[in-house]
Coordinates of C-alpha atoms (C1' of nucleotides) in Angstrom, one line a residue:
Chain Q
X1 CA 36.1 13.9 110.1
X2 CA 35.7 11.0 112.5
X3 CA 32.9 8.8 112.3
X4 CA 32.6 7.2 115.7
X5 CA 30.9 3.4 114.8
X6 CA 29.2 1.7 118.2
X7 CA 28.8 -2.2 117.8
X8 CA 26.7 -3.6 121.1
X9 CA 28.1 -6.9 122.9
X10 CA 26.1 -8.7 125.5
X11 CA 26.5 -12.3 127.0
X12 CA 26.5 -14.8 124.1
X13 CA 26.9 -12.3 121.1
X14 CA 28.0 -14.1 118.4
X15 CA 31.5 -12.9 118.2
X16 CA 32.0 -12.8 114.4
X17 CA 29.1 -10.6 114.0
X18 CA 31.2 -8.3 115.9
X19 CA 34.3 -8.7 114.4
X20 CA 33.2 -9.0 110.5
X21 CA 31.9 -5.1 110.2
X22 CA 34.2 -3.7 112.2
X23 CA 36.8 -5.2 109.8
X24 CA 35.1 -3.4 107.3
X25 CA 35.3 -0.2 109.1
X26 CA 39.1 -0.8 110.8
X27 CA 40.4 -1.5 107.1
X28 CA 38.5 1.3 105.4
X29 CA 40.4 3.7 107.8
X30 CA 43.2 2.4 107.2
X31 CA 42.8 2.4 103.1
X32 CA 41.7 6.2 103.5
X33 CA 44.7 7.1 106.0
X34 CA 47.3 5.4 103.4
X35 CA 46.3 6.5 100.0
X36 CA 44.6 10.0 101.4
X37 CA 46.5 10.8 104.2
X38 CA 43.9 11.7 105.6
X39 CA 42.8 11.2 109.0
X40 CA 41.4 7.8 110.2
X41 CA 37.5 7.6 108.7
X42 CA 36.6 5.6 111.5
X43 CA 36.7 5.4 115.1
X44 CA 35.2 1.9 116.2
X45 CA 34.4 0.5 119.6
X46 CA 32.1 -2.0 121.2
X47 CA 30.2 -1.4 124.3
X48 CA 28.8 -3.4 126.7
X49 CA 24.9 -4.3 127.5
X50 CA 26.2 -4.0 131.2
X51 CA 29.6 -3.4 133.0
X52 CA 32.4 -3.5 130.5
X53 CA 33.0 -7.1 130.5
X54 CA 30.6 -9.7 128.5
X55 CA 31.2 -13.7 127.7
X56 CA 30.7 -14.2 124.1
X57 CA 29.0 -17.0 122.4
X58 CA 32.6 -18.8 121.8
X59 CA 33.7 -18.3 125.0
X60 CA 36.4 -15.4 124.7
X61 CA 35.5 -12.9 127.8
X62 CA 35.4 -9.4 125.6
X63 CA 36.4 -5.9 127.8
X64 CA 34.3 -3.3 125.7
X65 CA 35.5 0.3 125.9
X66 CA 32.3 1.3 128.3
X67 CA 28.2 0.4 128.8
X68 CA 26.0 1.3 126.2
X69 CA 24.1 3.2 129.0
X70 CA 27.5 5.4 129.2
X71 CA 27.2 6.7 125.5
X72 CA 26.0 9.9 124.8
X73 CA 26.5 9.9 121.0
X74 CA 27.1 7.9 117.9
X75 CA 27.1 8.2 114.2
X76 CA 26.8 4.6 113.6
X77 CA 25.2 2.1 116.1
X78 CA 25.2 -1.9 114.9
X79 CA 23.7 -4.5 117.4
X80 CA 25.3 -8.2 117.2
X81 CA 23.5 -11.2 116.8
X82 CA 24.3 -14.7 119.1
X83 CA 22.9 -17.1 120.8
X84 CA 22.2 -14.6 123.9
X85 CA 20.0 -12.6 121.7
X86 CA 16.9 -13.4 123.8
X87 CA 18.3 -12.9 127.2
X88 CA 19.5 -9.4 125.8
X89 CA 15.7 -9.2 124.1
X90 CA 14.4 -9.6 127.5
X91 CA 16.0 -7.0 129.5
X92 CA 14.0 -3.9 129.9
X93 CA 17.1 -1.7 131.0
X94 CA 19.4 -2.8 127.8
X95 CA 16.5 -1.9 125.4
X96 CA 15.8 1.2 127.1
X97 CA 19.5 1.9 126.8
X98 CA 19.4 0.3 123.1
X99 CA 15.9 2.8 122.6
X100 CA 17.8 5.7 123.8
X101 CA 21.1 5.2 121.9
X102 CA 19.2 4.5 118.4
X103 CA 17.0 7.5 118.7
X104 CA 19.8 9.8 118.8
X105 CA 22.3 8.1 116.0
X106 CA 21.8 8.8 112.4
X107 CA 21.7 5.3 111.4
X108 CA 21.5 2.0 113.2
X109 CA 21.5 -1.4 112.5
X110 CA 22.1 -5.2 113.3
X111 CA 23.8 -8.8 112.1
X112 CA 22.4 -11.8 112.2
X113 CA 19.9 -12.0 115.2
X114 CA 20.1 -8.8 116.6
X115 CA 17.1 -7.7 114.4
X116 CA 15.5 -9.7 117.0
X117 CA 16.9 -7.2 120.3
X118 CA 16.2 -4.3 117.8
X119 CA 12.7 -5.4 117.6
X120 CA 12.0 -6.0 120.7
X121 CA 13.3 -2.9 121.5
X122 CA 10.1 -1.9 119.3
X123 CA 12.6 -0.2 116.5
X124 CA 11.6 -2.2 114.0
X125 CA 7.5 -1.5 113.7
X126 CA 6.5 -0.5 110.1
X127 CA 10.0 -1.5 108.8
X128 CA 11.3 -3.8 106.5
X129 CA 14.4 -5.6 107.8
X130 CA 16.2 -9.4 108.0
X131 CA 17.6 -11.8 110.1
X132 CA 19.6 -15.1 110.6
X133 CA 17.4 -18.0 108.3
X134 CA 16.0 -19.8 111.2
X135 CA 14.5 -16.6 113.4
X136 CA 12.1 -14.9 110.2
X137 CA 9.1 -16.5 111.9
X138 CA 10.2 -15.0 115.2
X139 CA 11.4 -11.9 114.2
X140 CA 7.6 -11.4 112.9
X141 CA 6.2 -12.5 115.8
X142 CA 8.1 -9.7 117.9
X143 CA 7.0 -7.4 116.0
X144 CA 3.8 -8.2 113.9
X145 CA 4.5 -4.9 112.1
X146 CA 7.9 -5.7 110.6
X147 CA 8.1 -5.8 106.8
X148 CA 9.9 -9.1 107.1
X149 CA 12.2 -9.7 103.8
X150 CA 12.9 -13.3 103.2
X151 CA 14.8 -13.5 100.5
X152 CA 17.2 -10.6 100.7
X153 CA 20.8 -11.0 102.4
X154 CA 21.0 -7.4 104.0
X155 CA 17.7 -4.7 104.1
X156 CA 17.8 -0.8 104.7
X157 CA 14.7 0.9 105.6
X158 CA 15.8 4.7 105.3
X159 CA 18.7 4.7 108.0
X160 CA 17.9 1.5 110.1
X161 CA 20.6 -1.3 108.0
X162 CA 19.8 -5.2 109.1
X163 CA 21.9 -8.4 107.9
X164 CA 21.1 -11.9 107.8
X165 CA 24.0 -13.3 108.7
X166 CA 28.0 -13.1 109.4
X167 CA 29.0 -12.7 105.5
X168 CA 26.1 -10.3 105.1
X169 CA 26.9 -8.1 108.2
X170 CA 30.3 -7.8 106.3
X171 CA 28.4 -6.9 103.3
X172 CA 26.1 -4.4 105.0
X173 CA 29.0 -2.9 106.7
X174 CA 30.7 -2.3 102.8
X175 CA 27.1 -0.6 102.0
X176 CA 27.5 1.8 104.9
X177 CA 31.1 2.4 103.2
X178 CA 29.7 3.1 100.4
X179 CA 27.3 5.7 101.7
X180 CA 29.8 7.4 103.2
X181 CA 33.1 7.2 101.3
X182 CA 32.1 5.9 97.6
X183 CA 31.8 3.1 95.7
X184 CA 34.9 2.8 94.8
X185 CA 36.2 3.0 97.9
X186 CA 33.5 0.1 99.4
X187 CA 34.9 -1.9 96.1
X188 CA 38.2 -1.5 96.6
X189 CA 37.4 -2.7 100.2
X190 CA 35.4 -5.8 99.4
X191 CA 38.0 -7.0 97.1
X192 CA 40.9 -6.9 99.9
X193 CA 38.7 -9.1 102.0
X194 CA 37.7 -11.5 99.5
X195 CA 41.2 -11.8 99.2
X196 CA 42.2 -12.2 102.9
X197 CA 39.3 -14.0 104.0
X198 CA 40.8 -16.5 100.7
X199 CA 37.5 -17.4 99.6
X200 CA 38.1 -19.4 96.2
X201 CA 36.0 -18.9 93.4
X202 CA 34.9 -15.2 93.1
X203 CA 33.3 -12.7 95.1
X204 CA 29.8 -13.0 94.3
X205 CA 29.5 -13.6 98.2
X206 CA 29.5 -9.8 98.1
X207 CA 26.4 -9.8 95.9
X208 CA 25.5 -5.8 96.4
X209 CA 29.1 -5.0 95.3
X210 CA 29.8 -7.5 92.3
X211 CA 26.1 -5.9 91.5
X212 CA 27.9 -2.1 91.3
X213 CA 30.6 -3.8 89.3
X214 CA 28.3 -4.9 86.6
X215 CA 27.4 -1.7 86.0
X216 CA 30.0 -0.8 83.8
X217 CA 30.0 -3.9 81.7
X218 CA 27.7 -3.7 78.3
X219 CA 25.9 -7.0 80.0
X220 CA 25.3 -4.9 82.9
X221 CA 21.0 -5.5 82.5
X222 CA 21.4 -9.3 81.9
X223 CA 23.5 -9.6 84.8
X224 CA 21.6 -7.8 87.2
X225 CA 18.6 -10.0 85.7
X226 CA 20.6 -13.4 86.6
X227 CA 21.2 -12.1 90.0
X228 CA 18.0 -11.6 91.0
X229 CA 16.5 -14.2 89.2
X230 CA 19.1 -17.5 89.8
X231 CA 15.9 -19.9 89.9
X232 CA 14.7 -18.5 86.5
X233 CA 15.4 -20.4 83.0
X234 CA 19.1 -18.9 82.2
X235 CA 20.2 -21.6 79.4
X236 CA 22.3 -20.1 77.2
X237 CA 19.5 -20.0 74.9
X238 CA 16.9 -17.9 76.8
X239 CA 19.8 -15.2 77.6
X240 CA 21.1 -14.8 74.4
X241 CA 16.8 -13.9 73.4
X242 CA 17.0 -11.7 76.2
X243 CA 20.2 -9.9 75.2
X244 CA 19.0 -9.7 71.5
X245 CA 21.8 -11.8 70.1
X246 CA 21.9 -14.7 68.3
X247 CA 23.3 -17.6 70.4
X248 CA 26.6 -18.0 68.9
X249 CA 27.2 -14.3 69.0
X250 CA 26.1 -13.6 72.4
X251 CA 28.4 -16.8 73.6
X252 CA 31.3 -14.8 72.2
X253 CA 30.4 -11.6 73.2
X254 CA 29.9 -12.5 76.7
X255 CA 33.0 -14.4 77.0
X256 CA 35.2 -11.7 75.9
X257 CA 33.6 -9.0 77.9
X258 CA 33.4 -10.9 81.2
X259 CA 35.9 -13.7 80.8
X260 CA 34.4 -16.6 81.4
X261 CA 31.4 -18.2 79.3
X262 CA 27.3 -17.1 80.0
X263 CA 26.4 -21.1 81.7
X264 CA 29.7 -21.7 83.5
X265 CA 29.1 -17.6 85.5
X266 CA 25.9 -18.6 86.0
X267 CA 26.4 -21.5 87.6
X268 CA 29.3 -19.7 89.8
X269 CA 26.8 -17.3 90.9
X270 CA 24.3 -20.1 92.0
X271 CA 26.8 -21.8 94.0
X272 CA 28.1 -18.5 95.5
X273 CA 24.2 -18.0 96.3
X274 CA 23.9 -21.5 97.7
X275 CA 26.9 -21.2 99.8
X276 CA 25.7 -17.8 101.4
X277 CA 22.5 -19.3 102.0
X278 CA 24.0 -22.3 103.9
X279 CA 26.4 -20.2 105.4
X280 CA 23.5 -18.2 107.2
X281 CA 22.1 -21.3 108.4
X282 CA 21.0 -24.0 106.3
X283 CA 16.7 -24.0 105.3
X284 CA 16.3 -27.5 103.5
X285 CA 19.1 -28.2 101.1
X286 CA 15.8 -28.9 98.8
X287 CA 14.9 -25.5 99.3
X288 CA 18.4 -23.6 99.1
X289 CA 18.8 -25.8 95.8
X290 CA 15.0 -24.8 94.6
X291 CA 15.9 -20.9 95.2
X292 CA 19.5 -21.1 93.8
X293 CA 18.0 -22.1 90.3
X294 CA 19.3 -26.0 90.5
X295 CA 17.1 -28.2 89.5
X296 CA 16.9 -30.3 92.8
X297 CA 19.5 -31.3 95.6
X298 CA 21.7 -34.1 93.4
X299 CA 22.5 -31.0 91.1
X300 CA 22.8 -28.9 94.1
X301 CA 25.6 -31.4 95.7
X302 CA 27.1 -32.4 92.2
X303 CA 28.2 -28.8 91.8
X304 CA 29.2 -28.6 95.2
X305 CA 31.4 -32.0 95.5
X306 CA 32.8 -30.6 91.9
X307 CA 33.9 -27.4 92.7
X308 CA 34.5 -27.1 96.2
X309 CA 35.1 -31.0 96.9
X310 CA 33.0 -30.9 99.8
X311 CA 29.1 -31.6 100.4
X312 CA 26.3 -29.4 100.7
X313 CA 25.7 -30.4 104.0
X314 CA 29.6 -31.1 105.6
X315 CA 29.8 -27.2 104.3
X316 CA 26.6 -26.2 106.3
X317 CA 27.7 -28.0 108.8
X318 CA 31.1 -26.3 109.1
X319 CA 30.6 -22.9 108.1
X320 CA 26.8 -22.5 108.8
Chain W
dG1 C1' 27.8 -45.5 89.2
dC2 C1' 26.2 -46.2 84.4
dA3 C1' 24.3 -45.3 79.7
dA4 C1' 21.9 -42.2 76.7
dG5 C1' 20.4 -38.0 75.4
dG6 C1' 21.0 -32.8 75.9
dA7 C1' 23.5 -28.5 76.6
dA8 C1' 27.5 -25.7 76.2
dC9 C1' 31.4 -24.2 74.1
dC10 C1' 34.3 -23.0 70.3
dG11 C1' 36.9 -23.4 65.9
dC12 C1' 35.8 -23.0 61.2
dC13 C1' 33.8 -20.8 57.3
dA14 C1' 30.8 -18.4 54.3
dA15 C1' 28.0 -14.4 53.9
dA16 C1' 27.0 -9.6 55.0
Chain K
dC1 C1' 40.3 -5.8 52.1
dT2 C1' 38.9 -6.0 57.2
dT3 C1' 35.4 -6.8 60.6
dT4 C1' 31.2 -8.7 62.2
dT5 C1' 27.8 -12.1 62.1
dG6 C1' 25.5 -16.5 62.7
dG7 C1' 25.1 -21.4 61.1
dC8 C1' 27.4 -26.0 61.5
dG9 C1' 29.3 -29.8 63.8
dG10 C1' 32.7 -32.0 67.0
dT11 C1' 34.2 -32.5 71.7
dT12 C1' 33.4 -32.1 76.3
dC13 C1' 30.7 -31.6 80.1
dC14 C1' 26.1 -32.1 82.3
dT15 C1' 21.5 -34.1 83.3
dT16 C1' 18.4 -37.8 83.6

DNA sequence: GCAAGGAACCGCCAAA
DNA sequence: CTTTTGGCGGTTCCTT
């Protein structure tokens, strides 16, 4: 069974947004066709907001396969974000088109700032959803009636999927996997990019998926505690009370079941956190290090200039 | 960039 | 006799 995935282009979409889920979707295929034999899972193609050609935000001129006005059906329809998100938000044909096309796909979503066409488009009323960092305020100013989530890195209200950024379009992209082919599939997935995207450390970028990991580890609760609580107290002391062990013993247990000591994978996790968050635009590195759980920005750019030999704000700057 | 105090980690050992 | 537990203290790393 084909699964026919639409991702919209328009002048100045942000061409990563593009090319990030589709990844996802190109090498899911692929895994399924090599260790299934089965048929390709998905069929992927990008469509114009008008004729079939559009400049992206980096310059490249993109041919898409046809106008969105030419589809008739989808199963999956994704919207990009880019710095042409506004022009796109202010044509009244391309959000009829984007109306018309959503209304008849099972699911829809967007990366990064194309919440912000989505809304417009009015698709977004009595929803919760995301976008990029710096467009929250707008995105609930298009539409008063958004459930606007600050915090999270990807949102799904029933079958409408938004991202706030590049990584987390990626991420959403693994969570519409998931929802069709497995977990372990989506996992399996998500580790091959980590890998080919080389990003050092661990994969904690991929929060929802490390998440499913943890659920077969015995320290499953704890860690799904950590993760959604980074800015809380997680000394070694206060987890081992909240794990019911007695320091020494939970220091040993954890170790051995998840390989590296409770402090130093917490302090992995806050820096993957930090580095998402400065990879979907930077807030104020005060802020990013308030929510992360570090104590203020010196910690935040010790562990930074330690680990990844690089500043807080030289990595926002090239990456965010 | 420094000194001083604190937290983390882990080997060791006795008790359960 | 083996395994698990948890206190102790030294070293290293981190925070202030």
């Amino acid at each position: 069974v084909t699964h026919r995935v639409t991702m919209l282009a328009y002048p100045g979409a942000q061409m990563l947004d593009v090319a990030g889920p589709l990844e996802v979707f190109a090498r899911t295929s692929r895994w399924i066709e090599e260790h299934h034999g089965r048929q390709a899972a998905y069929l992927v193609e990008v469509v114009a907001s008008e004729g079939g050609e559009v400049e992206m935000s980096n310059g490249l001129r993109l041919i898409a396969s046809r106008a969105i006005s030419d589809v008739q059906r989808t199963d999956t329809f994704l919207v990009a974000g880019g710095v042409g998100w506004a022009e796109a938000a202010n044509d009244p044909g391309l959000l009829q088109s984007v109306r018309r096309l959503a209304g008849r796909t099972p699911r829809f979503g967007s990366v990064c700032t194309g919440s912000l066409i989505l809304a417009s488009a009015g698709l977004l009323a009595k929803r919760a959803a995301t976008t990029h960092w710096a467009y929250l305020d707008v995105l609930s100013r298009i539409e008063p009636n958004c459930h606007v989530d600050r915090e999270s890195i990807f949102v799904r209200s029933d079958h409408i999927f938004t991202s706030a950024g590049v990584t987390a379009g990626i991420d959403m992209a693994l969570a519409l996997v998931e929802a069709d082919h497995g977990r372990s599939i989506a996992l399996k997935i998500a580790q091959e990019l980590v890998m080919y995207l080389r990003r050092p450390g661990n994969q904690a970028q991929f929060s929802r998926h490390i998440a499913a990991e943890l659920k077969e580890s015995p320290f499953a609760e704890l860690q799904s505690f950590v993760l959604e609580n980074l800015d809380a107290d997680l000394r070694v002391a206060a987890l081992a009370a909240r794990a019911g062990l007695s320091e020494r013993q939970f220091v040993r247990r954890f170790s051995a079941e998840i390989g590296t000591p409770p402090a130093e994978w917490v302090r992995t996790l806050r820096l993957e956190r930090a580095r998402q968050y400065l990879e979907q635009g930077t807030p104020a590195l005060k802020e990013v290090a308030r929510r992360c759980g570090f104590g203020d920005e010196q910690a935040l750019r010790r562990v930074f200039q330690r680990n990844l030999g690089i500043l807080p704000s030289d990595y926002a700057a090239r990456f965010g």
